[in-house]
Short mmCIF file of C-alpha atoms in Angstrom, two decimals:
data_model
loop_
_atom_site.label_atom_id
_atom_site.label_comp_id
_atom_site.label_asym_id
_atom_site.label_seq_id
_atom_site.Cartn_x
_atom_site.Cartn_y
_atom_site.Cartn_z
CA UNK A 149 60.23 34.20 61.22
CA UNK A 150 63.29 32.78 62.79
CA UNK A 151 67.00 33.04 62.05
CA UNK A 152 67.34 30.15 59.18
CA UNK A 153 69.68 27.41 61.50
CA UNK A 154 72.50 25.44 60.13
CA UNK A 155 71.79 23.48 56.76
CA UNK A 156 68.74 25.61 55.88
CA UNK A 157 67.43 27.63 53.67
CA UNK A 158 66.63 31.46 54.54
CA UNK A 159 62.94 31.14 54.49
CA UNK A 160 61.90 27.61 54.61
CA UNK A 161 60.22 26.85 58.06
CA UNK A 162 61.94 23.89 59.57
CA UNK A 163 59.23 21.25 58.99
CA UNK A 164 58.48 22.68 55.50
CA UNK A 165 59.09 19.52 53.04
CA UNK A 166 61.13 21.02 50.09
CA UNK A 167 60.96 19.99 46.72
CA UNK A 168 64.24 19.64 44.44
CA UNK A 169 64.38 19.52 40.82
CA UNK A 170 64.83 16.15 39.94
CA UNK A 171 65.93 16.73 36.87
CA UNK A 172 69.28 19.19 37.81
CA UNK A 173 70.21 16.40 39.98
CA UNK A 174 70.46 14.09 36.78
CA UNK A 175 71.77 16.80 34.70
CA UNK A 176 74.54 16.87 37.56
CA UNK A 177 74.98 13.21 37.89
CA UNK A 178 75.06 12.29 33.71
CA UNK A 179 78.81 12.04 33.20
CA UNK A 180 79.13 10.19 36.68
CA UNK A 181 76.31 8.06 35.43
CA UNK A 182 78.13 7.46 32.13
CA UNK A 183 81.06 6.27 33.82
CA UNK A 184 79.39 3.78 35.96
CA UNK A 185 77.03 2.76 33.23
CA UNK A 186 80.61 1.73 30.92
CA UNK A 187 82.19 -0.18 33.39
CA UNK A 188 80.51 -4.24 34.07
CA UNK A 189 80.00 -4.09 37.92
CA UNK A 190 78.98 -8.12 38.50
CA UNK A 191 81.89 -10.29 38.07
CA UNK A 192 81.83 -12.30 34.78
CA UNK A 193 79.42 -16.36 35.46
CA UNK A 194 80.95 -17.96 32.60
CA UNK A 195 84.16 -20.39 33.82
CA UNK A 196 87.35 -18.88 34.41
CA UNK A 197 90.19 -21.65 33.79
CA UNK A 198 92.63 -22.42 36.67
CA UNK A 199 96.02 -21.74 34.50
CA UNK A 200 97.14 -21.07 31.83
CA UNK A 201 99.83 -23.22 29.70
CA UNK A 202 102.13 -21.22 27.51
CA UNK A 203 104.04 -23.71 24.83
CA UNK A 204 106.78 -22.56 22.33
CA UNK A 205 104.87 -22.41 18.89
CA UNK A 206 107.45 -24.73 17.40
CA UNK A 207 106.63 -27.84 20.08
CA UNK A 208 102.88 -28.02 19.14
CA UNK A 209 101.84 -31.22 17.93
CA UNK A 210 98.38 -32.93 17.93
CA UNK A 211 97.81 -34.31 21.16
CA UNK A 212 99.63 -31.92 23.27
CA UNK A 213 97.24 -31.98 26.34
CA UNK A 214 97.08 -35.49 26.61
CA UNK A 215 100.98 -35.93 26.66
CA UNK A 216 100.72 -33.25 29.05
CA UNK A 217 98.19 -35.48 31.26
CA UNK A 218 100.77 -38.51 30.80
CA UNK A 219 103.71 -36.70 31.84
CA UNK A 220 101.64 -35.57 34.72
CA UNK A 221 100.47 -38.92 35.77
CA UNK A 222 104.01 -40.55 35.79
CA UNK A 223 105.72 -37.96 38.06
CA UNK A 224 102.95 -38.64 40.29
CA UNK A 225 103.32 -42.19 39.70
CA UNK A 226 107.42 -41.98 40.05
CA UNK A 227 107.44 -39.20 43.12
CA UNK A 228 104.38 -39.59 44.69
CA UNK A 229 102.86 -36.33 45.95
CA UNK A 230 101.39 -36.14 49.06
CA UNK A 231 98.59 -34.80 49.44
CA UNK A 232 94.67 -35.91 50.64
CA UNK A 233 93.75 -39.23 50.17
CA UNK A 234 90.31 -38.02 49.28
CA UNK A 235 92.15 -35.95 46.17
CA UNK A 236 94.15 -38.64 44.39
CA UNK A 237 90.79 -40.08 42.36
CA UNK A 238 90.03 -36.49 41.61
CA UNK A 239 93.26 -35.59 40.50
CA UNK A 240 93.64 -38.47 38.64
CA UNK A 241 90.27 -38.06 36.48
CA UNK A 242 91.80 -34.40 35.53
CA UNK A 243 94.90 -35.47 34.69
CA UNK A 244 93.33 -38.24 32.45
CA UNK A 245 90.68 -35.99 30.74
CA UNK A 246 91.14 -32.58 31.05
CA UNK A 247 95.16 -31.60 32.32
CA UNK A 248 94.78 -28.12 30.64
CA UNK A 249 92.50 -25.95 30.93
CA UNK A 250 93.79 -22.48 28.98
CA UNK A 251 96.54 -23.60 26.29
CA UNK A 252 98.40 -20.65 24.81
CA UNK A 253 100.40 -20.93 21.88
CA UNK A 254 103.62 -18.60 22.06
CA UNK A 255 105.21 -16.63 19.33
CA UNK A 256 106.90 -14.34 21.66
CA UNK A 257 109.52 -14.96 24.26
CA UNK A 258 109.51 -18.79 24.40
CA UNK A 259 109.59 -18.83 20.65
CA UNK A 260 111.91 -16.40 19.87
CA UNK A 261 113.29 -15.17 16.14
CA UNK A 262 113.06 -17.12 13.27
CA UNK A 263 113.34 -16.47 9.72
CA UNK A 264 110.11 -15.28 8.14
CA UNK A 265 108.94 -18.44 6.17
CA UNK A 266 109.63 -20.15 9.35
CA UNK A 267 107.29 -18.52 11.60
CA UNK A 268 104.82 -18.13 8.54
CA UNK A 269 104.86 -21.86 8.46
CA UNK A 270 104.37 -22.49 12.67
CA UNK A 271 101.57 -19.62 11.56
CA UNK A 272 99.83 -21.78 9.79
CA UNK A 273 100.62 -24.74 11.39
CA UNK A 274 99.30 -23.72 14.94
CA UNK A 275 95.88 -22.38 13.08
CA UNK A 276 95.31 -25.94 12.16
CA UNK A 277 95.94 -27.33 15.86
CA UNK A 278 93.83 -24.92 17.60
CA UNK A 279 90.99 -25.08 15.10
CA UNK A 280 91.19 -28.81 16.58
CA UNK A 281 90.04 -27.20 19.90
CA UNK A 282 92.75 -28.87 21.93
CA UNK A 283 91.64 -27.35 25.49
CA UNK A 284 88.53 -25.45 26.69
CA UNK A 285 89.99 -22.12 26.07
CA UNK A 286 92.87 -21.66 23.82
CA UNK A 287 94.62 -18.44 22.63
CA UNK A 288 98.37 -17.12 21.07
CA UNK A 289 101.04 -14.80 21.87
CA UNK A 290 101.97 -12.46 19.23
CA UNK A 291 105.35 -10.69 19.68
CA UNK A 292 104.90 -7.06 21.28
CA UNK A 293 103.67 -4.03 19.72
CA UNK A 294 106.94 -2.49 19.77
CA UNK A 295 108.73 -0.93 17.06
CA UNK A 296 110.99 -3.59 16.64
CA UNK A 297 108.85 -6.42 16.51
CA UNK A 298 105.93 -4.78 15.28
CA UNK A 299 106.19 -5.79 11.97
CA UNK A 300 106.51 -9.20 12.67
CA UNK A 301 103.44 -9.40 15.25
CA UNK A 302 101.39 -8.04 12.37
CA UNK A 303 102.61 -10.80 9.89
CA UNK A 304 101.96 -13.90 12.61
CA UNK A 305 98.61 -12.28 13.48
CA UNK A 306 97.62 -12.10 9.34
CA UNK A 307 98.79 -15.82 8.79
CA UNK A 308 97.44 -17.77 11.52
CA UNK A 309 93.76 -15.70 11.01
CA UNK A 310 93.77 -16.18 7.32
CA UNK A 311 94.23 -20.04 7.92
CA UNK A 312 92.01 -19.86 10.92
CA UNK A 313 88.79 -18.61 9.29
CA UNK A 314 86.64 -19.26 11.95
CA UNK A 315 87.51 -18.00 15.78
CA UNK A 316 87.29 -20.88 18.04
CA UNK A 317 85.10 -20.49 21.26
CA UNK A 318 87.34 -19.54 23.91
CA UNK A 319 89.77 -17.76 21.94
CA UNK A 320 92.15 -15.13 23.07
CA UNK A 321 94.77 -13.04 21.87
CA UNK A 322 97.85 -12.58 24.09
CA UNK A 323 99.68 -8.97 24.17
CA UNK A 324 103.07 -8.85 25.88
CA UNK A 325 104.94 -5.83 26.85
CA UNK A 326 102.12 -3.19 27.12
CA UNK A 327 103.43 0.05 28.20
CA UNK A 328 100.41 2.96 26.78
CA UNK A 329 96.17 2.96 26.28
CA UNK A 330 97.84 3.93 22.85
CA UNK A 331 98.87 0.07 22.09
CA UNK A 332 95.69 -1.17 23.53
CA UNK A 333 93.72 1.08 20.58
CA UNK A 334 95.97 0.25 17.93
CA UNK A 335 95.19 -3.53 18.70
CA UNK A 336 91.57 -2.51 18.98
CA UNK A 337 91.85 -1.34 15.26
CA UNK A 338 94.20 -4.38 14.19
CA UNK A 339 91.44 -6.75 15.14
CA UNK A 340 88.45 -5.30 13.57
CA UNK A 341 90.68 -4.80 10.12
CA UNK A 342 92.23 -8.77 10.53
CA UNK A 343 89.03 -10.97 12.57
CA UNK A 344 87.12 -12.48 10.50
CA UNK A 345 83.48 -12.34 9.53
CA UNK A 346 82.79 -15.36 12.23
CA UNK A 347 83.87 -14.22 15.56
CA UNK A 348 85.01 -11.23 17.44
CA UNK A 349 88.55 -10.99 18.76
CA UNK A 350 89.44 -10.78 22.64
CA UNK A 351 92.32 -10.13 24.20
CA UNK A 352 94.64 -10.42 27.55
CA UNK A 353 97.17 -7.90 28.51
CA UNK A 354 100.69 -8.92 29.82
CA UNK A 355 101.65 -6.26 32.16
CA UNK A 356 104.99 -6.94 32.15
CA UNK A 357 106.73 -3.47 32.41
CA UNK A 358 107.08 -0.98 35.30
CA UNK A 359 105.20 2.02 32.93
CA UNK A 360 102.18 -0.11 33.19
CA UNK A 361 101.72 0.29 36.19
CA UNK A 362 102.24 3.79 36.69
CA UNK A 363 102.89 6.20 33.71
CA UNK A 364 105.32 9.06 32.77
CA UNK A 365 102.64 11.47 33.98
CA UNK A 366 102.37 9.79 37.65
CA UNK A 367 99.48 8.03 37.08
CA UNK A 368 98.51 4.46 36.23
CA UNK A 369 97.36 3.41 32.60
CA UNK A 370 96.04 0.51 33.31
CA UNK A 371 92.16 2.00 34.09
CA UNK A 372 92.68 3.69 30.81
CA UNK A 373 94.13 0.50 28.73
CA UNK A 374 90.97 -1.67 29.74
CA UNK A 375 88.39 1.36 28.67
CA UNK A 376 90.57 1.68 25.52
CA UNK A 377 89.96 -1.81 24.57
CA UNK A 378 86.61 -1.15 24.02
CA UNK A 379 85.16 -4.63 25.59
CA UNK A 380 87.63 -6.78 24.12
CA UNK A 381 89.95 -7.20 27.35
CA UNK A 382 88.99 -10.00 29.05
CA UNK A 383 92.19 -10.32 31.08
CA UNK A 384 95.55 -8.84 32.82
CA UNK A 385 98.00 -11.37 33.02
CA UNK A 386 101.08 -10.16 35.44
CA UNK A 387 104.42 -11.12 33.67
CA UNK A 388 106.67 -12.30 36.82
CA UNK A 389 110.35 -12.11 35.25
CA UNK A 390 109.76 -9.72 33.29
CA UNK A 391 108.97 -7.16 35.37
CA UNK A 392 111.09 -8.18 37.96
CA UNK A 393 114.19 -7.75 35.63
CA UNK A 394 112.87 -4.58 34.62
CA UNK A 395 113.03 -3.30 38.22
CA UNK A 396 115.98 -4.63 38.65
CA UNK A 397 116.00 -7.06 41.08
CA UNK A 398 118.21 -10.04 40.73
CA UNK A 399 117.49 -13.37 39.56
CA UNK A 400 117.30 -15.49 42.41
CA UNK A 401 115.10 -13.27 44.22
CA UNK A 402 112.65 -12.63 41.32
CA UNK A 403 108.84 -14.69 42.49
CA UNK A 404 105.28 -14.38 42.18
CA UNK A 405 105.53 -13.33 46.17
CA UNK A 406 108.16 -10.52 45.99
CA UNK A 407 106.82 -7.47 47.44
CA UNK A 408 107.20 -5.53 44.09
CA UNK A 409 105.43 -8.34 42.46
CA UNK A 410 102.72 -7.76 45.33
CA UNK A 411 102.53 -4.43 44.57
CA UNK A 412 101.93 -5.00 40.37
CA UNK A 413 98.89 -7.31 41.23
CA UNK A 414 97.33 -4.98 44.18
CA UNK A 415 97.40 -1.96 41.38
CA UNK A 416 95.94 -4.44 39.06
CA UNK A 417 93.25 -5.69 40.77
CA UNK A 418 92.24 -2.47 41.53
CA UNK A 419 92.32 -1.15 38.16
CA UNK A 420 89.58 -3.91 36.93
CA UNK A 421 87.74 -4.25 39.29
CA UNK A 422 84.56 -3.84 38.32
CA UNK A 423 84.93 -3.76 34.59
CA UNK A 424 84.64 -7.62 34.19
CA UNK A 425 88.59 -8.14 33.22
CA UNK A 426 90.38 -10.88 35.17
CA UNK A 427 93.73 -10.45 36.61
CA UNK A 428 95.54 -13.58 36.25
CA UNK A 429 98.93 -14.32 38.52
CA UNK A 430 102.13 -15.33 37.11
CA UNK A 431 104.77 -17.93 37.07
CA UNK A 432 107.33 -19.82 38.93
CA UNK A 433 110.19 -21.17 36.96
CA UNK A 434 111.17 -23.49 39.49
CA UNK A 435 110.17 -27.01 37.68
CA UNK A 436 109.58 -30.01 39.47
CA UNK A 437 112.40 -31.92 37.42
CA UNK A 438 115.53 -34.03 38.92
CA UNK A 439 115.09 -36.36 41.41
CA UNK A 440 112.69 -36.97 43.96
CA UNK A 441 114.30 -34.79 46.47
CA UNK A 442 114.15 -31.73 43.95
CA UNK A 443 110.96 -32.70 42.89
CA UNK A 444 109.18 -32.51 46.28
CA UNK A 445 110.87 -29.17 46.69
CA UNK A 446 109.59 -28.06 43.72
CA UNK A 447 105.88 -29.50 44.00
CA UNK A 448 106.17 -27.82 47.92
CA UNK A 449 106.97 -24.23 46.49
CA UNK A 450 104.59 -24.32 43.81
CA UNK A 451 101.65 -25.66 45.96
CA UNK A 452 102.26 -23.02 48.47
CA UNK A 453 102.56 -20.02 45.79
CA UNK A 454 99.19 -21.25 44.27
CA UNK A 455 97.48 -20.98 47.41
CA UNK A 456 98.67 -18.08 48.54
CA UNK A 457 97.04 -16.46 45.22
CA UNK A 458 94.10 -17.82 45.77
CA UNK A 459 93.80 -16.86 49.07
CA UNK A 460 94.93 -13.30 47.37
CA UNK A 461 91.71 -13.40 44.96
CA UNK A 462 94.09 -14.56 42.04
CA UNK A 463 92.16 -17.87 40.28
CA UNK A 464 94.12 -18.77 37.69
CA UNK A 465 98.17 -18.36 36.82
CA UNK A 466 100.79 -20.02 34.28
CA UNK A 467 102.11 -23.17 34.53
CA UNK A 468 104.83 -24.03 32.48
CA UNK A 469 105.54 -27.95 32.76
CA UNK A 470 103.28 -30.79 33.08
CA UNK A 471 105.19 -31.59 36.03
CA UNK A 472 103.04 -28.59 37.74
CA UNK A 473 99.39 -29.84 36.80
CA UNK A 474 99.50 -32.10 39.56
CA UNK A 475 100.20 -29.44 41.96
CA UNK A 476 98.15 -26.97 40.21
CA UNK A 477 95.17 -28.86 40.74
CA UNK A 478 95.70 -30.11 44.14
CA UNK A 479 96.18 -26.49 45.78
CA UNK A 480 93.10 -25.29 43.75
CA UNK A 481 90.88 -28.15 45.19
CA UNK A 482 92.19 -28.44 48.69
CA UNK A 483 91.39 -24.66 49.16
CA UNK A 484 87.78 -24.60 48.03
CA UNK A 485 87.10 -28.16 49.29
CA UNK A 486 88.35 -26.91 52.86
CA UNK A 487 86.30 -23.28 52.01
CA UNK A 488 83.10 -24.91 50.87
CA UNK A 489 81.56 -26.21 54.14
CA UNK A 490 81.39 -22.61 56.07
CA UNK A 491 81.02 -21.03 52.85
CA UNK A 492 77.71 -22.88 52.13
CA UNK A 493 76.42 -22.72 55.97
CA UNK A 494 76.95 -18.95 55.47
CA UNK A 495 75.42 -18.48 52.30
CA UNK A 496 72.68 -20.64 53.17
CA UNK A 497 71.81 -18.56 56.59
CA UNK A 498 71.65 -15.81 54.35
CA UNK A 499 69.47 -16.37 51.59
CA UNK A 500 67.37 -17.75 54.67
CA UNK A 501 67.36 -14.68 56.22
CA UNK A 502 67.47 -11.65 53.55
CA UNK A 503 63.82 -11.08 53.64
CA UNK A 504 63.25 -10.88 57.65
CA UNK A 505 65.57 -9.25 60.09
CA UNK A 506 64.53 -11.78 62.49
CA UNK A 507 66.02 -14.84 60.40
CA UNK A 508 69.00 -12.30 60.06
CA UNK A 509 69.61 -12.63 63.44
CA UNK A 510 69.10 -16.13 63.70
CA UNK A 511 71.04 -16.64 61.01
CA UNK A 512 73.75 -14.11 62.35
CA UNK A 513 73.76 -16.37 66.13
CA UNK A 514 73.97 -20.04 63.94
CA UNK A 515 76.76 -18.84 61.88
CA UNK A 516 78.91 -16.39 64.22
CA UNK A 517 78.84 -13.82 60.93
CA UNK A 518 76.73 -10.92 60.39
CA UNK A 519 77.10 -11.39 56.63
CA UNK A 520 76.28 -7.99 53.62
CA UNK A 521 75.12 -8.69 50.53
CA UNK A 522 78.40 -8.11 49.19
CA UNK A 523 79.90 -10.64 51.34
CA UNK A 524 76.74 -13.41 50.35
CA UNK A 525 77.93 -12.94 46.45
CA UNK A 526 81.63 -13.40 47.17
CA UNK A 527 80.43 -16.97 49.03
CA UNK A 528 78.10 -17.38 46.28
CA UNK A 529 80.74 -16.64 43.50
CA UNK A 530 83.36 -18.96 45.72
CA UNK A 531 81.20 -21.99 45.47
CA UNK A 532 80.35 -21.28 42.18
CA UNK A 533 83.65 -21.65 41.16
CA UNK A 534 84.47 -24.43 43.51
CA UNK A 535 81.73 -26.19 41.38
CA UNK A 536 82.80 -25.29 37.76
CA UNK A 537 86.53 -26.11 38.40
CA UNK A 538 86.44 -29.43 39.48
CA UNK A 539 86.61 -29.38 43.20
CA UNK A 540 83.51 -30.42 44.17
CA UNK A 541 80.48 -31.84 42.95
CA UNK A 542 76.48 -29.89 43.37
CA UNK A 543 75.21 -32.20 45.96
CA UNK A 544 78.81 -32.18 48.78
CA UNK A 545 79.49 -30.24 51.74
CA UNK A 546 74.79 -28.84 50.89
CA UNK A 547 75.85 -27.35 47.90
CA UNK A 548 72.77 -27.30 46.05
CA UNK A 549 72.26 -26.01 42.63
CA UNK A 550 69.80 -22.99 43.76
CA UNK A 551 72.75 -21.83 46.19
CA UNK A 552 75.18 -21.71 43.21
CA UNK A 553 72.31 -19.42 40.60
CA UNK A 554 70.71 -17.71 43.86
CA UNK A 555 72.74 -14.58 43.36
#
């Protein structure tokens, strides 16, 4: 018998088929398998709102939205945005039935301190607005889990439940300021002890400080926050001026495009991907308010920082004056309106071509892209959500309904 040769085993003849234990390979592979099996590897279907509105708690009133939609319209009407002809009608139907999308209802920083029967009474005040339903997807923002608002978080939370009762579709809970995996469980315990018997209670997290991203023992806590929350994160929202401040850097150069702010998003992107938690982009507090001049200025910033997160694989932000909506809405449906066309020739070449390696090629010559399946669900989940947001109709651009559920 010969010398066994690289990669072999002392004597097995070359051609000899060997058999492995099937079953040590799976005893091997269980915790790996465990891991993969806890984390959501397809990207959530349901709709994922464009923004997200943050209001003061004391400044809701019944028929928020719709004065948001009005004070939209008439900055349009007053300033006149330019932007596609083909987008003013569409624009104009949003702004006059749906302006927001994600209302959230803040108890934290744009609320501030108030005496206790104050807040107890905005409590109870909000529960009755948002049982209204007011916008698709509604939510508050309880003060941070930190010892010195603690208390106080835990009070708001008990009051505006209580007169709740029932959780609203769409409902989220906001946490600012998270810094450990150890606030994440505590809230994890706070909602099954406070949610009532009619609903389960989801969350965001605000990453807003520097130790969220990486931790006093060099790694980053974020992976171990969204495990911790036991399937009740549904989002990362990055905090823009908070952490900015935080790191120091001054006022006027604090943006959603910083590269520190960069960095944040990369690491959180990264961190849930794959576990079915959005990241959501921040703010800019530049408003669109003055005259025309500062206006345009405004609209011009905040059109070009929207699309650069989209084109960054950030959907949805804050907005924090109606002012925005217009611009909101016109950078979100200028980029998948101009995406849609290749997107849909693509995806269409592809499901055309996934059973043959013929059509592949055909497909691959037509198109001028050798496309993976990977690559055929991100056009998929692009159109997708060029559909559900507004953008476009089923039907433009040979979108068909069987493209958008193929994959």
């Amino acid at each position: 018998m010969r010398p066994a040769g690289p990669g072999e085993s002392p004597g097995v003849p070359r051609d000899a088929v060997v058999k492995l234990p099937e079953r040590e390979l799976d005893r091997r592979l269980a915790a790996a398998d465990g891991l993969l099996l806890d984390r959501r590897p397809d990207e959530p279907s349901d709709r994922q709102p464009l923004h997200t509105v943050y209001v003061p708690a004391d400044r809701v009133r019944t028929g928020l939205a719709e004065r948001w939609g009005e004070q939209a319209l008439a900055a349009l009407s007053e300033h006149g945005l330019p932007y596609p002809e083909e987008l003013h009608e569409r624009i104009g139907r949003k702004l006059s039935t749906e302006p927001i999308e994600d209302l959230r209802v803040d108890f934290e920083d744009g609320y501030g301190r108030r005496e206790d029967a104050t807040e107890d009474a905005h409590a109870r005040s909000v529960a009755a607005f948002l049982a209204a339903r007011p916008a698709p997807f509604t939510g508050v923002r309880i003060k941070s889990l930190e010892p010195d608002t603690r208390p106080r978080a835990l009070r708001t939370l008990e009051r505006l439940l209580d007169a709740l009762g029932t959780i609203p579709p769409n409902f989220v809970l906001t946490l600012p300021k998270v810094s450990s995996a150890d606030q994440v469980e505590a809230l994890v315990w706070l909602c099954r002890h406070l949610e009532p018997a009619a609903g389960q209670l989801r969350f965001e997290l605000q990453v807003e400080m520097p130790q969220a991203i990486l931790g006093p023992d060099g790694t980053c806590p974020l992976p171990a926050m969204i495990h911790a929350s036991q399937g009740r994160c549904v989002g990362l929202h990055y905090g823009t001026y908070d952490y900015s401040a935080a790191l120091g850097i001054a006022a006027a150069c604090q943006s959603m495009e910083h590269p520190a702010a960069d960095h944040a998003k990369q690491v959180m992107q990264v961190a849930a991907a794959g576990t079915g938690v959005r990241v959501v982009d921040g703010s800019t507090n530049v408003l669109p308010v003055g005259d025309t001049a500062a206006v345009h200025a405004a609209w011009a910033l905040h059109l070009r920082l929207v699309r650069r997160s989209l084109e960054r694989g950030f959907y949805q932000g804050w907005d924090l004056h109606p002012a925005q909506l217009p611009t909101r809405y016109a950078a979100a449906y200028t980029f998948f309106r101009e995406g849609a066309p290749a997107a849909a020739t693509r995806l269409r070449a592809w499901l055309d071509g996934r059973d043959s390696a013929a059509q592949r090629d055909s497909g691959a010559r037509g198109t001028g892209y050798l496309d993976e399946p990977a690559t055929a669900r991100a056009l998929s989940g692009f159109l997708r959500r060029a559909a559900t947001c507004g953008a476009l109709d089923v039907g433009e651009f040979g979108v068909d309904r069987s493209m958008l559920e193929a994959l």
